Coordinates of C-alpha atoms in Angstrom, one line a residue:
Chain A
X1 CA 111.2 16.2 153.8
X2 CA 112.5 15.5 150.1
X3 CA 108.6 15.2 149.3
X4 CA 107.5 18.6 150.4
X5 CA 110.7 20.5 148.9
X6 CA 109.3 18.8 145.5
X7 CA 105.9 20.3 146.2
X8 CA 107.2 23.5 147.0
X9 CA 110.0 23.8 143.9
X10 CA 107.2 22.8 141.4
X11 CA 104.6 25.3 143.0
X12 CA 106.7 27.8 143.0
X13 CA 108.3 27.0 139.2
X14 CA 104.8 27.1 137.9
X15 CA 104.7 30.8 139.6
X16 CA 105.9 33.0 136.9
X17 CA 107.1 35.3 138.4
X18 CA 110.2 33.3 139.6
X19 CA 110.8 33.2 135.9
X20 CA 110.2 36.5 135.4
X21 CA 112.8 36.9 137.7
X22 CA 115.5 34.9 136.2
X23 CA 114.7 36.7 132.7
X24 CA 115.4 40.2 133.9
X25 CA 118.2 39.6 135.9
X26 CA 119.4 37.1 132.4
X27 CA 118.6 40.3 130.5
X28 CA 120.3 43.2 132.8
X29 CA 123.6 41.4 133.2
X30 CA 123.8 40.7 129.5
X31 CA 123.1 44.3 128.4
X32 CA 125.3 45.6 131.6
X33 CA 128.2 42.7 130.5
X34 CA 128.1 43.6 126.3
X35 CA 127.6 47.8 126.7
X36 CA 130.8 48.1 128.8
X37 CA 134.1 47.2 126.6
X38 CA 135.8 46.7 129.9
X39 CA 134.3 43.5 132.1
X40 CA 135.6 44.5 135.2
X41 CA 133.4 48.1 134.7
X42 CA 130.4 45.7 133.8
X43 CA 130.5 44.3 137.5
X44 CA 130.8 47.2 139.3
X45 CA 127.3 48.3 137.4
X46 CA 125.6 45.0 138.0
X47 CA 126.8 44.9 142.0
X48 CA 124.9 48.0 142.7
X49 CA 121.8 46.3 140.4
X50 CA 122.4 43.4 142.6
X51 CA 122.4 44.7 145.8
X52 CA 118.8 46.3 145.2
X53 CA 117.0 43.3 143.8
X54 CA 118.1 40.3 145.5
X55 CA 117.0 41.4 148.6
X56 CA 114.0 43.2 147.8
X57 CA 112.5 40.3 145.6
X58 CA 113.8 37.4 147.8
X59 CA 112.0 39.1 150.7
X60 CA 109.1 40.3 149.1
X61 CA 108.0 36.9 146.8
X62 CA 108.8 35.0 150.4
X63 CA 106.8 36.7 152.6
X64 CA 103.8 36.9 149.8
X65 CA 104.4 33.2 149.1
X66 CA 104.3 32.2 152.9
X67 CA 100.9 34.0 153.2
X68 CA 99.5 31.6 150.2
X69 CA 100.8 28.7 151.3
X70 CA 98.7 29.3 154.7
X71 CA 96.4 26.4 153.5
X72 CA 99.0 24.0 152.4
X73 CA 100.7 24.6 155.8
X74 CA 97.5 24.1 157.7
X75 CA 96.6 20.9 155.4
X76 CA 100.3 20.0 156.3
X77 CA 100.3 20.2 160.1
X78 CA 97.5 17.6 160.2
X79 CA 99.0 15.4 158.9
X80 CA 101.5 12.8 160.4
X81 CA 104.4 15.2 159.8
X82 CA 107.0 17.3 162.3
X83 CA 106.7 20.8 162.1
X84 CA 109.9 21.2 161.9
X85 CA 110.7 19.5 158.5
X86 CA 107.3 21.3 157.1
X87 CA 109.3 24.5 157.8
X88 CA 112.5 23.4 156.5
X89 CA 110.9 22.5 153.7
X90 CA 109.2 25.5 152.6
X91 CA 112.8 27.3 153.5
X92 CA 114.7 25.3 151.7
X93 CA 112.0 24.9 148.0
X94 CA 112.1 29.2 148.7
X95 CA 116.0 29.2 148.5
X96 CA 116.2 26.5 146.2
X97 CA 114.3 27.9 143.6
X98 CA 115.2 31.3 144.4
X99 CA 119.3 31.3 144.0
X100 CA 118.5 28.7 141.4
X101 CA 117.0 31.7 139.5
X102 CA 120.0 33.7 140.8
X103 CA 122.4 31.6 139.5
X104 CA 120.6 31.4 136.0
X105 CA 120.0 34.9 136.0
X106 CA 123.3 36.5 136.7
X107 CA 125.6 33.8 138.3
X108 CA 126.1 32.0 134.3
X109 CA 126.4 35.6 132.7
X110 CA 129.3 36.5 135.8
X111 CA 131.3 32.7 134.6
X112 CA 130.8 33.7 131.2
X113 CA 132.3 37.2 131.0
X114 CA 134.2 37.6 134.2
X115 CA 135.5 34.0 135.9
X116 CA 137.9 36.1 138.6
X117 CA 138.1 35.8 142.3
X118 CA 135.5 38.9 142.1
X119 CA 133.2 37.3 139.9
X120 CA 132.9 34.2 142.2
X121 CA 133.0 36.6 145.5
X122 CA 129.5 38.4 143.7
X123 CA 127.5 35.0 143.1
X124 CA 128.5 33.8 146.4
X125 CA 127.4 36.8 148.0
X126 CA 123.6 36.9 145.4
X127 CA 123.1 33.1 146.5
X128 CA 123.6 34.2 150.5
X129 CA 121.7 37.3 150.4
X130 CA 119.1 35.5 148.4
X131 CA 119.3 32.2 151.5
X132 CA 119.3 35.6 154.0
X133 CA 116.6 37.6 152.4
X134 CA 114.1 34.1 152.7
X135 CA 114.9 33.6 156.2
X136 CA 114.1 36.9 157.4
X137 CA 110.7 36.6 155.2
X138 CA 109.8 33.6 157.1
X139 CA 110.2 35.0 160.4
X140 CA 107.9 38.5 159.4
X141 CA 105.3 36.1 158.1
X142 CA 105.7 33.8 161.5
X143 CA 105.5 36.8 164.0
X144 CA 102.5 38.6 162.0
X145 CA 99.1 37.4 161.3
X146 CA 98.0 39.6 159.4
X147 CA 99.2 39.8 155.4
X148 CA 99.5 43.0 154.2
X149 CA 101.0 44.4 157.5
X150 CA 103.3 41.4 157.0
X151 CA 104.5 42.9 153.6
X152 CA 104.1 46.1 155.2
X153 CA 107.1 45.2 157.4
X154 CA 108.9 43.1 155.1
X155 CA 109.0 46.2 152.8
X156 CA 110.2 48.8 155.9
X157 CA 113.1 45.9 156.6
X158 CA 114.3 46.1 152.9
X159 CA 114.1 50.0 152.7
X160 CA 116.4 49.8 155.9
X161 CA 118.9 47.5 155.1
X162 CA 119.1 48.9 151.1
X163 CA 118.9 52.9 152.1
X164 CA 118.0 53.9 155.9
X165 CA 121.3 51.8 157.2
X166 CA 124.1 53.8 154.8
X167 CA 122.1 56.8 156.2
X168 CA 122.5 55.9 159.6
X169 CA 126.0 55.4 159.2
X170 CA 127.0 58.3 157.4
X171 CA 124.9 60.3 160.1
X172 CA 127.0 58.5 162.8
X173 CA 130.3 59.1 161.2
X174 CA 129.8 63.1 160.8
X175 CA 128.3 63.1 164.2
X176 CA 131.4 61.5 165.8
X177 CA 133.8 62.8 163.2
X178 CA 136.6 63.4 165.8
X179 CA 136.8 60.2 167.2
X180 CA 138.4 57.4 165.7
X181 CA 135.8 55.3 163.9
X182 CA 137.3 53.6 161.2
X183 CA 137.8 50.6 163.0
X184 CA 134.3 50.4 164.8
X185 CA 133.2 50.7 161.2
X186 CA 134.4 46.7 160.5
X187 CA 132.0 46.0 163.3
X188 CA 129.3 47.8 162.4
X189 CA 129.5 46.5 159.0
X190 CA 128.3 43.5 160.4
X191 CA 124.8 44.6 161.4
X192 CA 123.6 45.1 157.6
X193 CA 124.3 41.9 155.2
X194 CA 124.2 43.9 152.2
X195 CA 126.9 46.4 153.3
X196 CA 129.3 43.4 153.9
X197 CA 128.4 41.7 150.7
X198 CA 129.0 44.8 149.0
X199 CA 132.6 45.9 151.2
X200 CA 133.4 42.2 150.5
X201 CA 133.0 42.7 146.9
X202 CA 134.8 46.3 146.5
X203 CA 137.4 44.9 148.0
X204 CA 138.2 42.1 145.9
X205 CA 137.8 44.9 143.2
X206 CA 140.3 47.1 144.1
X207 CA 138.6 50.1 144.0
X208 CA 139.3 50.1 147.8
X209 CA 141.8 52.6 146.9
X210 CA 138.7 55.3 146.7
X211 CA 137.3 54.4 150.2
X212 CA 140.0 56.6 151.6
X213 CA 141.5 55.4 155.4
X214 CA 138.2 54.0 156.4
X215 CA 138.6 51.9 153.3
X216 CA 142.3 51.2 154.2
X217 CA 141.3 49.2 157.6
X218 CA 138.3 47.3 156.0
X219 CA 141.5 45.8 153.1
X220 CA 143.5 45.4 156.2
X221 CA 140.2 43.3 157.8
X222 CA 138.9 41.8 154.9
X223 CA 141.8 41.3 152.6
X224 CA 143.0 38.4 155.1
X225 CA 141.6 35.0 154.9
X226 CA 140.3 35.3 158.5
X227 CA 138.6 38.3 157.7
X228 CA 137.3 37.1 154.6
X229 CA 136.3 33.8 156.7
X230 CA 134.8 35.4 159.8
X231 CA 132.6 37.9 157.1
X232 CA 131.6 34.5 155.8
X233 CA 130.5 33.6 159.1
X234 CA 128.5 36.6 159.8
X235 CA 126.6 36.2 156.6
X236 CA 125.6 32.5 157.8
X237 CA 124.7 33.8 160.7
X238 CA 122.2 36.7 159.3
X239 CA 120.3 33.4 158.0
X240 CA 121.0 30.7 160.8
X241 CA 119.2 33.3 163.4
X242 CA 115.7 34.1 161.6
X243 CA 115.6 30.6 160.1
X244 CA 115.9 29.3 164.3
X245 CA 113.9 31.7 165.3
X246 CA 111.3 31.6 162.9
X247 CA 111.4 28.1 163.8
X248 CA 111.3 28.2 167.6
X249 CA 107.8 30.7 166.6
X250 CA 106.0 28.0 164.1
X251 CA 106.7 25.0 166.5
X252 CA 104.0 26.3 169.1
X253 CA 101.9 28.4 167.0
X254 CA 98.1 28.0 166.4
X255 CA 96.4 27.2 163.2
Chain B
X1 CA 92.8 6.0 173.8
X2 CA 92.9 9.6 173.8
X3 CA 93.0 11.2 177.3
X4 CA 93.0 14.9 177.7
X5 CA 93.4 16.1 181.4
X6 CA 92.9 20.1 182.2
X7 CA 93.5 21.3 178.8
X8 CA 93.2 24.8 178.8
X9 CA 93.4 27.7 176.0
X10 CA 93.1 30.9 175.8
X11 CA 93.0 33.2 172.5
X12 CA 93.6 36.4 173.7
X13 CA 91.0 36.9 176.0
X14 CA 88.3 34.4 175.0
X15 CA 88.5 31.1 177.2
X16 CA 88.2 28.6 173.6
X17 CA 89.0 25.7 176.1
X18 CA 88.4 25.7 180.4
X19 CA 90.2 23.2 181.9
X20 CA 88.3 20.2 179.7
X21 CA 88.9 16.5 180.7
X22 CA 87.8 14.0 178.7
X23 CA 88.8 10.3 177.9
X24 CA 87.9 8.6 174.6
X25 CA 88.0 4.5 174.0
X26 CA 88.1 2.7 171.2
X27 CA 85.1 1.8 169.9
X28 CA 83.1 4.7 171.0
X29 CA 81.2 6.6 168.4
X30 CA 81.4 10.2 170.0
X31 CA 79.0 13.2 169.3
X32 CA 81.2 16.6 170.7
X33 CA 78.2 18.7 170.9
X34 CA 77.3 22.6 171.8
X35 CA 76.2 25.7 170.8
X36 CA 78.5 27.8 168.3
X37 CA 82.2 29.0 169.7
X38 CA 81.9 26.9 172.1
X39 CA 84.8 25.4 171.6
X40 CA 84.0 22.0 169.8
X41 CA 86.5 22.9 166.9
X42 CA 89.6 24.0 169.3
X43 CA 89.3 20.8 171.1
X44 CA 89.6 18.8 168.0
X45 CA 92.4 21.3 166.9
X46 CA 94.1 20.3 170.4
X47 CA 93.7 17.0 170.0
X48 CA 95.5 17.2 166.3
X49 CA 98.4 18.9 167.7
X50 CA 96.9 22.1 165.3
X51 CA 96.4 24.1 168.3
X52 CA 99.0 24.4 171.4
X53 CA 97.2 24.3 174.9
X54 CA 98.1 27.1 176.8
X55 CA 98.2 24.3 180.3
X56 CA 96.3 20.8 180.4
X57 CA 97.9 17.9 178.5
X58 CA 96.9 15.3 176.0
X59 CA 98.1 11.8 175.9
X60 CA 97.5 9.4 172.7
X61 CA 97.5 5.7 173.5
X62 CA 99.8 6.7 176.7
X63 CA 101.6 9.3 174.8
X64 CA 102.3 12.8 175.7
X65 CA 101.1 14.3 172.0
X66 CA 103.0 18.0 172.9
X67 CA 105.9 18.2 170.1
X68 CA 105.2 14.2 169.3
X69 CA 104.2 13.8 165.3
X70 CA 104.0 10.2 164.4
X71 CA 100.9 9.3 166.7
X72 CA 98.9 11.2 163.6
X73 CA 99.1 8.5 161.6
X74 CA 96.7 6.9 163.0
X75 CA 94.3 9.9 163.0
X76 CA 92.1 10.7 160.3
X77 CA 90.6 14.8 160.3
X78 CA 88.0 16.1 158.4
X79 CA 88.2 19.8 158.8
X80 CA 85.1 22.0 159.2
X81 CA 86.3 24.4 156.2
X82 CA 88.8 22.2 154.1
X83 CA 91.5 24.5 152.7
X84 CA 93.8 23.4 150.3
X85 CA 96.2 24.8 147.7
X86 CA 94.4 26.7 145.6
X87 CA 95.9 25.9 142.3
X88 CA 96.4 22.5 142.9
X89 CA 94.0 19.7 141.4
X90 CA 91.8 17.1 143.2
X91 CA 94.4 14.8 142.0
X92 CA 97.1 16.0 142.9
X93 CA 96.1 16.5 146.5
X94 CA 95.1 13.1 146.6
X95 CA 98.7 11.8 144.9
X96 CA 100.5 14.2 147.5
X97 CA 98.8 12.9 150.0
X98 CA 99.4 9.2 149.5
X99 CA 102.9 10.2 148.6
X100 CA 103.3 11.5 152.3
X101 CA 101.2 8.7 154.6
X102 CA 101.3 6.1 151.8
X103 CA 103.1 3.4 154.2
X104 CA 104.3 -0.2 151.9
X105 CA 102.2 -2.8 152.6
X106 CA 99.2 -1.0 153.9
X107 CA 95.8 -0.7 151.4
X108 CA 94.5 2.6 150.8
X109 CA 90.5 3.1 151.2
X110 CA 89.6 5.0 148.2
X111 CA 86.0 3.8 148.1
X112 CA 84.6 7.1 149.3
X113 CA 86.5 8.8 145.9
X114 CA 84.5 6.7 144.1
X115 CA 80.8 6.6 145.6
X116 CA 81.6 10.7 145.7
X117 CA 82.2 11.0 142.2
X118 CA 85.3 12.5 142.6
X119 CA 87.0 10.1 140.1
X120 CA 85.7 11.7 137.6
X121 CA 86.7 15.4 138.7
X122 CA 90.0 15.0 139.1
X123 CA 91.1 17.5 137.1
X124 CA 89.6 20.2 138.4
X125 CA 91.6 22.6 140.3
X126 CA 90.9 23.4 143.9
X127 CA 89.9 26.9 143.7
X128 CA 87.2 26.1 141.3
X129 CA 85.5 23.7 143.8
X130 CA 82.2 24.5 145.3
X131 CA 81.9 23.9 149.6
X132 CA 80.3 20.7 149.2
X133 CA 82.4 18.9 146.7
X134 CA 85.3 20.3 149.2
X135 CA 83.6 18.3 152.4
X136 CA 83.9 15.5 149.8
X137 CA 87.6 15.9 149.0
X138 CA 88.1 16.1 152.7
X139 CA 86.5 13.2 153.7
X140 CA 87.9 11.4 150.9
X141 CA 91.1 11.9 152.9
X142 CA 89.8 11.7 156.2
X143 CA 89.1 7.4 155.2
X144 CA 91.8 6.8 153.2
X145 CA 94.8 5.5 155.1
X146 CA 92.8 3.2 157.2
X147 CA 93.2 5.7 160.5
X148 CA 92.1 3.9 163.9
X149 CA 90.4 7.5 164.9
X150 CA 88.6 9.8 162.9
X151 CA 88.0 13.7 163.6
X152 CA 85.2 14.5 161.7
X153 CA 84.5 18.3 162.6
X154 CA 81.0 18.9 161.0
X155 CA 80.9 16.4 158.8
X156 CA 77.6 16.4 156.8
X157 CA 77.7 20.3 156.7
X158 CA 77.1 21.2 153.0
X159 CA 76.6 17.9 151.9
X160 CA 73.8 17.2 149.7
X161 CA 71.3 14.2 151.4
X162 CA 72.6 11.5 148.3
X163 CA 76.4 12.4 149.7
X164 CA 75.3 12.7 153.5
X165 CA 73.6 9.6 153.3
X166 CA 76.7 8.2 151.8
X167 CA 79.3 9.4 154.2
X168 CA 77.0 8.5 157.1
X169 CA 77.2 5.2 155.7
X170 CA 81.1 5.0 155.5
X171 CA 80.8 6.1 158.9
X172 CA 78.8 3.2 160.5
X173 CA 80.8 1.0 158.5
X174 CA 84.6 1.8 160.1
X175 CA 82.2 1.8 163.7
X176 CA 81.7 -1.6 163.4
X177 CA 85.7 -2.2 162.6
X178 CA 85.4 -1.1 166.0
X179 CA 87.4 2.4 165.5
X180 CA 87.5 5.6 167.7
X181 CA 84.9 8.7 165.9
X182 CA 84.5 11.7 167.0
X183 CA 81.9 13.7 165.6
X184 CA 81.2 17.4 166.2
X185 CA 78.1 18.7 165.3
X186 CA 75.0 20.6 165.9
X187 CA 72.5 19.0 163.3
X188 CA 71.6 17.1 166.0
X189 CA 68.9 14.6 164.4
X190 CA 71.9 13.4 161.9
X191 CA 73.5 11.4 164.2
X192 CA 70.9 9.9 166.3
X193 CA 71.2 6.4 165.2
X194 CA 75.0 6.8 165.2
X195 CA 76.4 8.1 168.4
X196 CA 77.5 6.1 171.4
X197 CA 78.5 8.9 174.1
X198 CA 77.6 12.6 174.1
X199 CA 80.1 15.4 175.2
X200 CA 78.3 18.5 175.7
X201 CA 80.6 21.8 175.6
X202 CA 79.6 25.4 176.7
X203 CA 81.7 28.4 176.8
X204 CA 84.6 26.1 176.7
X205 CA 83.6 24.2 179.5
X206 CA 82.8 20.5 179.8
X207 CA 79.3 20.4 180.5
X208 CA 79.1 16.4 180.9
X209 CA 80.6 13.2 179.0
X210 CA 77.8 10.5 179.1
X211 CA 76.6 7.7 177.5
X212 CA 73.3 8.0 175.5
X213 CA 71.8 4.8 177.5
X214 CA 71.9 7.3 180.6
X215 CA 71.4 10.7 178.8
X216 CA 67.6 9.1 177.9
X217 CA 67.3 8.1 181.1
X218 CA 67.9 10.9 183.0
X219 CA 66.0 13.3 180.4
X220 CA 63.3 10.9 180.4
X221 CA 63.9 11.9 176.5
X222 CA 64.3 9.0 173.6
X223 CA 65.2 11.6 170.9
X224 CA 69.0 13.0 171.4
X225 CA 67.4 16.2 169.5
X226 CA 65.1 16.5 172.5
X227 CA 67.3 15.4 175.5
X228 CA 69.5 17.9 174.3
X229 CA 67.3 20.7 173.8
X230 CA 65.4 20.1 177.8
X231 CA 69.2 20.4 179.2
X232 CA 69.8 23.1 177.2
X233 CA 66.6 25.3 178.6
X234 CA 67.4 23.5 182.5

């Protein structure tokens, strides 16, 4: 398995746009970090910066990378090899060299300016939506043959979990405004990895204060350690699933 | 060696594979012949674990192959359309290749590399390769870990007659090591002097598995390209 990774991480470095990547998100939180005096202010700019292009770029360089590799995979499969570590390994080289580039990009200019509990709460969260963002790419390219309707749908998932979900929500809440939602709002939180990355993040930025009650039951959720921990756990899970069942799809499919 | 009982696929509505039987012995030099789609390259895809039978299983030396890996060692393919990484070179294929089946102890046949030529391409990247020096590439690969079977899925397809000749050469030569080759083709004349045993497919059916002692004898035929050609028209 260590053999294919290698192959994958050095295909994929001598991509440029993984480096491209890693520049822009070097340059943003540089410029975001040195034009705000205060470095707390700079974070609450790069989140939102964050919360856009992790995703979008982890899925979308994934899925296009997956179609590529369609040879490799099918030179792969021939060979005296289980499926199952040929599919690890290409998950693993895509996160690998994709929170790598996270890390580089914005995780050493976070460390530099802003070592607090937030600052470490914001790369843990671009390193799992980067691990999440791969996994779901897998699993669209898995299920669909064909390429472009497979960044077709790859495209349509990020729009939903970056725009159509808050829409949804907020649609939701005025709908059922005389209920008591607030606390079916920790759940549904759940169902969209980038709104719990970014609840978990506001929170530890105490600007919780401006979600009003709502805002008041996720600090009394997420401000615990359970909360924090079971969050955690959700996030894993947004991974663990695709990944399996991408998985469970490649082992018996036809090449 | 290789047994496949009932193996059965469908791809969406197209029967690739009807219930095919066959058994394969070491030794044997097999020609898997038929006309085109008739599911010569599936079978071989089956066989490599590449494609999942729908019903119908195959065993390897005794093995059940479904979800089993390791009995590939010993199984050397040469796809019909090699596709590799694009931007990788011939030499790097060939390093990553020995890096993954390389076992200690064990020679690796890299004479083919050389009587190809391909020694002194290695450089070149993938993409830039014509069809031909591609069947070379994958042949290359097909030899080189000593396998005790070789899938050779139209061979000599593209091939110049110099590098033809040769292959068919490196071919007779691991037949007399007394190895398992399954050849699918439909240049018939090719493999004449080669073949031991004829499978004969049609619509993914198994028309007959004989051995070309009683495929001359029943056709009354001493050219395969013939015998073939008067069952074809019966």
């Amino acid at each position: 398995m260590k053999k294919i990774v290698k192959y994958v991480i050095v295909d994929i470095l001598r991509n440029k746009i993984v480096i491209a990547y890693t520049a822009f998100l070097l340059v943003m939180s540089l410029s975001v970090f040195n034009l705000e005096d205060n470095a707390s202010k700079g974070l609450l700019s790069l989140l939102n910066v964050i919360l856009l292009i992790v995703p979008l770029v982890s899925i979308v360089f994934s899925t296009i990378y997956m179609y590529n590799s369609s040879e490799f995979i099918e030179l792969l499969v021939s060979q005296p090899l289980r499926r199952k570590t040929i599919w690890l390994s290409l998950f693993s080289g895509l996160t690998v060299a994709l929170s790598l580039s996270f890390f580089i990009g914005a995780g050493i200019p976070i460390l530099l300016y802003q070592p607090t509990g937030t600052g470490i709460m914001m790369l843990t969260a671009g390193i799992l939506l980067s691990v999440i963002f791969v996994a779901i790419a897998l699993l669209a390219s898995v299920t669909t043959r064909d390429k472009a309707k497979g960044i077709g749908k790859v495209i349509l998932l990020w729009l939903y979990f970056a725009l159509l979900f808050d829409g949804l929500v907020l649609f939701l809440l005025f709908q059922f405004a005389d209920y008591p939602l607030e606390k079916a709002m920790v759940g549904v939180s759940a169902l969209n990895p980038v709104d719990l990355s970014r609840i978990l993040i506001l929170l530890q930025m105490d600007v919780s204060a401006l979600m009003g009650y709502t805002g008041a039951i996720f600090r009394n959720f997420f401000g615990t350690q359970s909360g924090i921990t079971i969050a955690f756990l959700v996030l894993v899970l947004w991974f663990v699933v695709p990944l399996w069942l991408s998985l469970r799809k490649f082992r018996s499919k036809d090449l | 060696m290789i047994i496949t009982s009932n193996v059965s696929k469908k791809f969406g509505k197209l029967k690739a594979l009807d219930s095919v039987s066959v058994t394969c012995n070491r030794g044997e030099c097999i020609a898997l012949i038929g006309p085109n789609g008739s599911g010569k390259t599936t079978l071989a895809k089956t066989i490599l674990g590449m494609v999942v039978p729908d019903s119908g299983f195959i065993t390897f030396n005794g093995k059940n192959i479904l979800h089993n890996w390791d009995y590939r060692k010993d199984i050397g393919y040469m796809p019909q359309i090699g596709r590799y990484p694009e931007n990788m070179t011939i030499g790097q294929i060939l390093d990553m290749m020995r890096d993954i089946r390389h076992t200690k102890g064990s020679q690796t046949d890299e004479e083919l590399i050389e009587t190809f030529g391909l020694n002194t391409m290695m450089q070149k990247r993938m993409r830039t390769l014509s069809g031909g020096t591609r069947q070379k590439v994958s042949a290359s690969l097909a030899f080189m870990f000593n396998p005790s079977v070789l899938i050779l899925d139209e061979p000599t397809a593209g091939l110049d007659p110099v590098a033809s000749g040769i292959l068919k050469k490196k071919i007779v030569a691991e037949k007399e090591k007394g190895k398992l080759i399954i050849i699918t083709s439909h240049v018939l004349s090719e493999l004449d002097d080669l073949v031991t045993q004829i499978i004969y497919m049609q619509e993914g059916r198994l028309k007959f598995h004989k051995s070309i002692q009683a495929l001359h004898a029943d056709t009354g035929e001493t050219q395969l390209t013939r015998a073939i050609a008067s069952i074809m028209i019966n």
